[in-house]
mmCIF file of C-alpha atoms in Angstrom:
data_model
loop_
_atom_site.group_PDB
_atom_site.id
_atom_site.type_symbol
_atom_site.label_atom_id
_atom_site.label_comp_id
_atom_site.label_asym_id
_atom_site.label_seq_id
_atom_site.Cartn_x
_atom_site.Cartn_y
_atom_site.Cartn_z
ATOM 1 C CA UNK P 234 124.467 114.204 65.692
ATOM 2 C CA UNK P 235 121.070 115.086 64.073
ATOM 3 C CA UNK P 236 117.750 115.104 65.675
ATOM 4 C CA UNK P 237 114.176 114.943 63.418
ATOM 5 C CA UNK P 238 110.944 115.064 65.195
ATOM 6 C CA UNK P 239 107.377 115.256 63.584
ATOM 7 C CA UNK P 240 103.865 115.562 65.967
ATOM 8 C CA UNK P 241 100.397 115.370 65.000
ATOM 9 C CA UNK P 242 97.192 115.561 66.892
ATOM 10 C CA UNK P 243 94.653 113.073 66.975
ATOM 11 C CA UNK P 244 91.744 114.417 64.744
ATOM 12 C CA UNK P 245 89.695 117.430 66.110
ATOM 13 C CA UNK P 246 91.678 117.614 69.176
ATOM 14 C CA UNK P 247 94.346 119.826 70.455
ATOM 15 C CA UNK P 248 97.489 118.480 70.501
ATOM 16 C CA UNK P 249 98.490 117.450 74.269
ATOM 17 C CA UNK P 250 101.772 116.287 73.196
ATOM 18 C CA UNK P 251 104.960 117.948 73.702
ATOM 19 C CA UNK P 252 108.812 117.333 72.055
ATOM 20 C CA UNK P 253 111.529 119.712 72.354
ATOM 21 C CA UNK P 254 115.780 119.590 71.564
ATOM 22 C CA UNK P 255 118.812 121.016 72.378
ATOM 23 C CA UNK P 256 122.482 119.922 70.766
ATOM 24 C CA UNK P 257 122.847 117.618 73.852
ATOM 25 C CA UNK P 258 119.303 116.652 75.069
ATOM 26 C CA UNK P 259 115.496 115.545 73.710
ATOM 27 C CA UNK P 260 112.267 115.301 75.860
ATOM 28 C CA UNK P 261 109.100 114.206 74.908
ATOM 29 C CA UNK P 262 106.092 114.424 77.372
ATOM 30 C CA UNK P 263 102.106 112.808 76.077
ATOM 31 C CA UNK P 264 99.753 114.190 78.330
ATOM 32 C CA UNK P 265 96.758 112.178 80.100
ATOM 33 C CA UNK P 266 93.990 113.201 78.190
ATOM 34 C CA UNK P 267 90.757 114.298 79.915
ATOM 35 C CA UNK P 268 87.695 112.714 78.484
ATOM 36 C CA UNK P 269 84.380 114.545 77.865
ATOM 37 C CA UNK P 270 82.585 114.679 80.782
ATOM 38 C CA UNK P 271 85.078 114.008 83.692
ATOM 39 C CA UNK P 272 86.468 117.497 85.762
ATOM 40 C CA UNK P 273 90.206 117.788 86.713
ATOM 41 C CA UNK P 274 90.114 120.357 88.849
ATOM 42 C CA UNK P 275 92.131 122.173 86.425
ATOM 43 C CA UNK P 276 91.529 125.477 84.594
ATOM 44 C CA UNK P 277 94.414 125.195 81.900
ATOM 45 C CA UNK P 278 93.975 121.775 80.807
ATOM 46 C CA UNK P 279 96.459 119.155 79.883
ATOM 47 C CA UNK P 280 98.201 120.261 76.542
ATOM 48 C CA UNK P 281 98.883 123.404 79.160
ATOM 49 C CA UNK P 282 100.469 120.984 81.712
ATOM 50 C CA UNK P 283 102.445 119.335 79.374
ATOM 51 C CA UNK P 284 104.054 122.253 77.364
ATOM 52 C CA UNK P 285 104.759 123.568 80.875
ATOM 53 C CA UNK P 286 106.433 120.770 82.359
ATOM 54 C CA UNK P 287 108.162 120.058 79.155
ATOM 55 C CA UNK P 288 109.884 123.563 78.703
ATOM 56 C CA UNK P 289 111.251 123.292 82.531
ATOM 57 C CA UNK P 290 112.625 119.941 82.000
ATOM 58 C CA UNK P 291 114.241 121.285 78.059
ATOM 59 C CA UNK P 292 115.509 124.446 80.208
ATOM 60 C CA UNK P 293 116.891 122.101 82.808
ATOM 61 C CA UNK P 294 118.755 120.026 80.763
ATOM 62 C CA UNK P 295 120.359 122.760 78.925
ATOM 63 C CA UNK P 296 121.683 124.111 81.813
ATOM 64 C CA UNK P 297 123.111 122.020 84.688
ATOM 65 C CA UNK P 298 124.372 118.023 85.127
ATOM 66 C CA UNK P 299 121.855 117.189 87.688
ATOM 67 C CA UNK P 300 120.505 113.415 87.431
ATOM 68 C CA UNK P 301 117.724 113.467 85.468
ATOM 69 C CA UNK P 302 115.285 112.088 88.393
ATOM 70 C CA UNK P 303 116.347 115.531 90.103
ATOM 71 C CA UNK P 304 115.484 117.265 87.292
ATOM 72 C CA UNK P 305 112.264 115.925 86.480
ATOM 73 C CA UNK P 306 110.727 116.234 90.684
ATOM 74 C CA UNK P 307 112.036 120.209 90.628
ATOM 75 C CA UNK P 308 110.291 120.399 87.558
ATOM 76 C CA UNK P 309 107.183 119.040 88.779
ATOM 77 C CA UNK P 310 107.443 120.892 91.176
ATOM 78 C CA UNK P 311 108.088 124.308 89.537
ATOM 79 C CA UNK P 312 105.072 123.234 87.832
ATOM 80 C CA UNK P 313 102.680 122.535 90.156
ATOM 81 C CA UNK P 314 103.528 126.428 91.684
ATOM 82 C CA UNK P 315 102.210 128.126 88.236
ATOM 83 C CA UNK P 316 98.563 126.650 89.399
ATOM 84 C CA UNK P 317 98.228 125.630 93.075
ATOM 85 C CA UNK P 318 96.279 128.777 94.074
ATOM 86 C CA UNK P 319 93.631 128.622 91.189
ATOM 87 C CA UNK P 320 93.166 124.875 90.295
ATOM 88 C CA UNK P 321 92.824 121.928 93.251
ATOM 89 C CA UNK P 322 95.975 119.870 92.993
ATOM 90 C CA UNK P 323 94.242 116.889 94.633
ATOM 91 C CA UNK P 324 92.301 116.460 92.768
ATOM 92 C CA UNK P 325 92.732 112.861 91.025
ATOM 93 C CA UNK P 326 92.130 114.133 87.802
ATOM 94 C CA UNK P 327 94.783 116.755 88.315
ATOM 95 C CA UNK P 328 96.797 117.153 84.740
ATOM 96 C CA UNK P 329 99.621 114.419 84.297
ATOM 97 C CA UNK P 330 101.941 113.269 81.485
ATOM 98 C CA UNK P 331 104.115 110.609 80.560
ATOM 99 C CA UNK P 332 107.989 111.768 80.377
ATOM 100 C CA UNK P 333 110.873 110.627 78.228
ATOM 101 C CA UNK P 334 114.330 112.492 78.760
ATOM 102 C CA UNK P 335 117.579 111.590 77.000
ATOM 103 C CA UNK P 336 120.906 113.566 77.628
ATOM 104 C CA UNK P 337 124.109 113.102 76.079
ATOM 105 C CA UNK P 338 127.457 113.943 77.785
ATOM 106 C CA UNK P 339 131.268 113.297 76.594
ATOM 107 C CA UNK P 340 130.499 109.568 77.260
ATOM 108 C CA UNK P 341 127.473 108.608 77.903
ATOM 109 C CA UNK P 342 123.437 108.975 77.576
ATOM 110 C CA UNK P 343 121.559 109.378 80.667
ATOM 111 C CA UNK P 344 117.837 108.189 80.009
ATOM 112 C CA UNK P 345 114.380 108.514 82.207
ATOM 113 C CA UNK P 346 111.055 106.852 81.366
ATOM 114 C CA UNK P 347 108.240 107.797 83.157
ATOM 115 C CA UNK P 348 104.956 105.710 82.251
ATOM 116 C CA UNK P 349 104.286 104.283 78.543
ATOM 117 C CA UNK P 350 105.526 106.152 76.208
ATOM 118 C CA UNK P 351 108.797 104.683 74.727
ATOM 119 C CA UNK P 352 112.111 104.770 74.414
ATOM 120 C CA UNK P 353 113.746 102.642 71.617
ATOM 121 C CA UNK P 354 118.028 103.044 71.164
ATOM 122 C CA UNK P 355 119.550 100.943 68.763
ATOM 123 C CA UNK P 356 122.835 99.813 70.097
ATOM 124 C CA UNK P 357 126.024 98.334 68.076
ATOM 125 C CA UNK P 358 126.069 95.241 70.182
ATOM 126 C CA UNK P 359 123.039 93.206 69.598
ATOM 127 C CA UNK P 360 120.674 92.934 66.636
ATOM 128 C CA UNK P 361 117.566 93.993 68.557
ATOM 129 C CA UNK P 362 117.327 97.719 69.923
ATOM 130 C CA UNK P 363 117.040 98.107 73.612
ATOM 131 C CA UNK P 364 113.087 98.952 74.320
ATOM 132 C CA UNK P 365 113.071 100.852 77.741
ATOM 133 C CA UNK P 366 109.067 101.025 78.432
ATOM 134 C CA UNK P 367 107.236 101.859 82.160
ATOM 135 C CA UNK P 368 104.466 99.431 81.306
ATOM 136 C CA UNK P 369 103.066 99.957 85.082
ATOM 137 C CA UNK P 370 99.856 101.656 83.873
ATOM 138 C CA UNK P 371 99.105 98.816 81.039
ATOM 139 C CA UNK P 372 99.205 96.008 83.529
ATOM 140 C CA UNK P 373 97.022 97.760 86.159
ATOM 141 C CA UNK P 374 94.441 98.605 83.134
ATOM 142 C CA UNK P 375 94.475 95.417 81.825
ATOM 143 C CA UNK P 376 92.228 94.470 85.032
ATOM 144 C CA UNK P 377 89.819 96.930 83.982
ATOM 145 C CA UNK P 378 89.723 97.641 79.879
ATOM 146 C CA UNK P 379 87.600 94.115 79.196
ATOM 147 C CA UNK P 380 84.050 96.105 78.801
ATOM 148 C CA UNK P 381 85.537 98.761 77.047
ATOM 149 C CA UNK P 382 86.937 96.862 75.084
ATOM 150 C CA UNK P 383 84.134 94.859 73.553
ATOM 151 C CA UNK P 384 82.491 97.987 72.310
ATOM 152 C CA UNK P 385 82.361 99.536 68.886
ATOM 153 C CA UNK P 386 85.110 102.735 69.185
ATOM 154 C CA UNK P 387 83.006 106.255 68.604
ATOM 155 C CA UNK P 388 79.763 104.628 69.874
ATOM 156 C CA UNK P 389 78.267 106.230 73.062
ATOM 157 C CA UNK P 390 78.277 103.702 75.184
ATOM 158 C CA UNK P 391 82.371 103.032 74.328
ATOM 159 C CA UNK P 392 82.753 106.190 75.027
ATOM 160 C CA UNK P 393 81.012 106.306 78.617
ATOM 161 C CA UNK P 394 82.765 103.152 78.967
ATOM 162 C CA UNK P 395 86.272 104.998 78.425
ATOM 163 C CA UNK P 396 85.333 107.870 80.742
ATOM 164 C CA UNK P 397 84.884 105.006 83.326
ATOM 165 C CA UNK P 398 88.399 103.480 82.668
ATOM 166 C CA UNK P 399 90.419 106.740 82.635
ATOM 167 C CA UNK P 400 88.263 107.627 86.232
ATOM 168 C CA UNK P 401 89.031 103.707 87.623
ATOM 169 C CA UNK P 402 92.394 104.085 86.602
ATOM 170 C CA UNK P 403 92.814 107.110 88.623
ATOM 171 C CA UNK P 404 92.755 105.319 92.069
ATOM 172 C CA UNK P 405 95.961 103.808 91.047
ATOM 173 C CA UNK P 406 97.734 106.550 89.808
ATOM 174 C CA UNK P 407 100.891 107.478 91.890
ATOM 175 C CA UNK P 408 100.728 104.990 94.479
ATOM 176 C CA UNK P 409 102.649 101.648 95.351
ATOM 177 C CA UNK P 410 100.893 98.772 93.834
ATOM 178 C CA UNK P 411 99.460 101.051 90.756
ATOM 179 C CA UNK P 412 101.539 103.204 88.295
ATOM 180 C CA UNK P 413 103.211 106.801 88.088
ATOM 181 C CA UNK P 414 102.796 109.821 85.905
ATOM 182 C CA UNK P 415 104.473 113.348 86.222
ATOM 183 C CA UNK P 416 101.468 115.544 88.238
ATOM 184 C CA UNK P 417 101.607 117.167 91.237
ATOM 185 C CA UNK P 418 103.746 114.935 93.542
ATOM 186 C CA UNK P 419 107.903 115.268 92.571
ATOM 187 C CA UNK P 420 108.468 111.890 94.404
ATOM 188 C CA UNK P 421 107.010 110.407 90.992
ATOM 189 C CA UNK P 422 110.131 111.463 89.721
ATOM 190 C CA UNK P 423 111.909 108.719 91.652
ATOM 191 C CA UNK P 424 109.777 105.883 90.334
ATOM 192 C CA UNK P 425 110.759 106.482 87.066
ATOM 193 C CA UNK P 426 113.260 104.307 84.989
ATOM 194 C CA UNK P 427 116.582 105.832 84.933
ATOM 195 C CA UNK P 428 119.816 104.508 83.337
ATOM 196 C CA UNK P 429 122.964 105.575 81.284
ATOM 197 C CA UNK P 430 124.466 104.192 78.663
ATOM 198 C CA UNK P 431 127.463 104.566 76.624
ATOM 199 C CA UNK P 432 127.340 106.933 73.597
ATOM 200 C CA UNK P 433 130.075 105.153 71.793
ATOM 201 C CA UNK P 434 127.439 101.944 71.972
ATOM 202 C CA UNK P 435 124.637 103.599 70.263
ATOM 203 C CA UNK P 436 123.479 104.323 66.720
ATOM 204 C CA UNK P 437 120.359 105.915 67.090
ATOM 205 C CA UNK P 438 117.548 106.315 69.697
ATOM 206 C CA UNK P 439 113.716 107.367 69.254
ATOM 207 C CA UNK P 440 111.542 108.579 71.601
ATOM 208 C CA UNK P 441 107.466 107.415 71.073
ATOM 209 C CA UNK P 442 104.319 109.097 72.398
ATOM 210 C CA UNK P 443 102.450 105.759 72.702
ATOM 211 C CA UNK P 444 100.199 107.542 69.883
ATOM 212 C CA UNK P 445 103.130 106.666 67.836
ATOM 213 C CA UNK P 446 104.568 103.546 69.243
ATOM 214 C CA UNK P 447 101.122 101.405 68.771
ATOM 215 C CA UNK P 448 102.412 100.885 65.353
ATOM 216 C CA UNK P 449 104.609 98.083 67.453
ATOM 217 C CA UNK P 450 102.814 97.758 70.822
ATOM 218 C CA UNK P 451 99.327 97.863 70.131
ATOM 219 C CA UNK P 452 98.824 96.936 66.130
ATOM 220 C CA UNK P 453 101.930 94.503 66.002
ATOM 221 C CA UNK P 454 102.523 96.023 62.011
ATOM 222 C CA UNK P 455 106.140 96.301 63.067
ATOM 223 C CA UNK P 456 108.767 95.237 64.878
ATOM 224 C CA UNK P 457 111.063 97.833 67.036
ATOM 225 C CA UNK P 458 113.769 96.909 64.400
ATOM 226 C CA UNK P 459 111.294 97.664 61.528
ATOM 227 C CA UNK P 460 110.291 101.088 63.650
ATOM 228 C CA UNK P 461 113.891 102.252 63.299
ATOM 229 C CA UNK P 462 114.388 101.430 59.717
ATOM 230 C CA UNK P 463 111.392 103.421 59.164
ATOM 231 C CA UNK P 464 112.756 106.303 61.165
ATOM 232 C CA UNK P 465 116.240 105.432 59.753
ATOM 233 C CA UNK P 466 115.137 105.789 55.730
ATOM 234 C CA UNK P 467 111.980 108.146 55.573
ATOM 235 C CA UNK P 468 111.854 109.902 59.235
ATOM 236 C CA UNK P 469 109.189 110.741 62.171
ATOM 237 C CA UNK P 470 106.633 112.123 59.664
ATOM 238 C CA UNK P 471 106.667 108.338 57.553
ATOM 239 C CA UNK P 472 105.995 106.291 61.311
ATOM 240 C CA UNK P 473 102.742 108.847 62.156
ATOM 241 C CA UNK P 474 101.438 108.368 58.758
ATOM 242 C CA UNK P 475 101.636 104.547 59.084
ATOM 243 C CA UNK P 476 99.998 104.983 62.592
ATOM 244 C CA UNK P 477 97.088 106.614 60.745
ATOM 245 C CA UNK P 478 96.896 104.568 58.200
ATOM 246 C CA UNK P 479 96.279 101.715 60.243
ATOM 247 C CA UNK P 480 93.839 103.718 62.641
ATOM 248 C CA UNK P 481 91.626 104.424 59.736
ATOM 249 C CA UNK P 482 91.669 100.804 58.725
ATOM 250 C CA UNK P 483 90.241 100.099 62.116
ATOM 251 C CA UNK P 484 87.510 103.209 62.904
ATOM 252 C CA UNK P 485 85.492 101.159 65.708
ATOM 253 C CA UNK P 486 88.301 99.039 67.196
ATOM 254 C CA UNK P 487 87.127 95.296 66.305
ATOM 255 C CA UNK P 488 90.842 94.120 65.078
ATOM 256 C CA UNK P 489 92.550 96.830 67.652
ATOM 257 C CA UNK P 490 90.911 97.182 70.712
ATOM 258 C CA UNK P 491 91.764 101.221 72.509
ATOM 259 C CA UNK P 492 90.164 103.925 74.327
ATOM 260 C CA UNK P 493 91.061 106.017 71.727
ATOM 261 C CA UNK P 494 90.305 105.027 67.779
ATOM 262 C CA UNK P 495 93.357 108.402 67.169
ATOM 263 C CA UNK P 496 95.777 109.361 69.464
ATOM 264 C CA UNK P 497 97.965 112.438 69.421
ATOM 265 C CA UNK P 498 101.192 111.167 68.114
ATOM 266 C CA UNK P 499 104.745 112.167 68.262
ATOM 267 C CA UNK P 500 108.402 110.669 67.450
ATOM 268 C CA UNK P 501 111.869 112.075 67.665
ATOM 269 C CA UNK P 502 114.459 110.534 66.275
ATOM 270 C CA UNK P 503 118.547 111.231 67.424
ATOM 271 C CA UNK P 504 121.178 109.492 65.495
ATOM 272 C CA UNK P 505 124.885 109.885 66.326
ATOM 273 C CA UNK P 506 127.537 110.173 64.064
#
């Protein structure tokens, strides 16, 4: 097997994004941003939260054959220890991250998806990958991007409009009806999308920030299939620089529409031999 990752930050900003391997096991987290403006209620911030949760969750992988829903709520968990006496875990701006975690055993891959970022696994027995996506969040902020939407990206008032849709969207955030993230609650973990496949079946798999799967999702440049040839021929490094590319093309968001004109972006990329 042979794993190749690449991550870069969106422009100016730290990097809240967060990839890590072992021989047997890849997770990627993309933490929630916190726009200008808007408190969380945390002192460390969310490139903090993520590299935290994501070095429990590499360390637990490495080291027992628990299902990966346990895995994730202890880490969570063990997370949410590190900070509950300075920072105020109720808050609803509390740190949170997406979570992709893939784990191979004699036979098979155990996957999780938590919220959007993606996981893509090109299998020998169909000619289009298997896209496993939590696209809970997208649906409940389709209801509430429209106004955002319609403005110029980098302008002040899309930017006041953002810090509105990241606050509106946090009234459905971990909570039946709305969408999950990794936080402070482990019973997240149990909403995820969990599954196993077998590693005979499979070629490759990536795992996509959605900084790094808008190439497909958002801008529609590519298909998944054209995403893993990508991967495939010139690696993680080739599918960020095609993200930014096409972000430049588009600085204020008329043909592409986002809260963010850059996004942190990050791509691993397992094949198996």
């Amino acid at each position: 097997m042979r794993v190749t990752f690449a991550t870069e930050a969106a422009p100016g900003r730290p990097n809240e994004d967060f990839v890590a391997a072992t021989p047997d096991a890849i997770v990627l987290l993309d933490g929630a941003g916190t726009p200008a403006g808007s408190e969380s209620g945390c002192v460390h911030g969310v490139a903090w939260y993520a590299r935290s949760l994501g070095s429990n969750l590499i360390a637990g992988l490495a080291q027992d054959g628990k299902p990966l829903t346990e895995i994730l709520a202890e880490g969570i968990k063990a997370v949410a220890s590190l900070h509950d006496f300075v920072c105020d875990l109720t808050h609803p701006g509390s740190p949170s991250a997406t979570v992709v975690m893939l784990r191979r055993t004699a036979d098979t891959l155990d996957y999780l998806v938590l919220a959007d970022s993606v996981l893509v696994l090109d299998t020998l027995d169909a000619a289009e990958p298997l896209v496993v996506c939590d696209d809970r969040e997208a649906l409940v902020g389709a209801a509430h991007r429209a106004s955002m939407d319609a403005l110029p990206s980098g302008s002040p008032e899309h930017t006041a409009a953002h810090r509105k849709y990241v606050e509106t969207l946090r009234d459905h955030r971990n909570r039946d009806g709305g969408f999950w993230v990794a936080a402070t609650d482990p019973l997240a973990a149990e909403q995820a999308l969990a599954g196993t496949v077998p590693t005979s079946g499979v070629r490759s798999a990536a795992l996509l920030s959605d900084g790094a799967s808008r190439l497909v999702d958002r801008f529609h440049l590519a298909t998944w299939r054209q995403a893993l040839d990508v991967l495939t021929g010139s690696g993680p490094a080739e599918l960020i620089r095609r993200v930014r590319e096409a972000e430049r093309s588009d600085p204020d968001g008329s043909r592409w529409p986002r809260g963010k004109t850059y996004d942190d972006a990050t791509a691993a990329f397992w094949t198996f031999s």
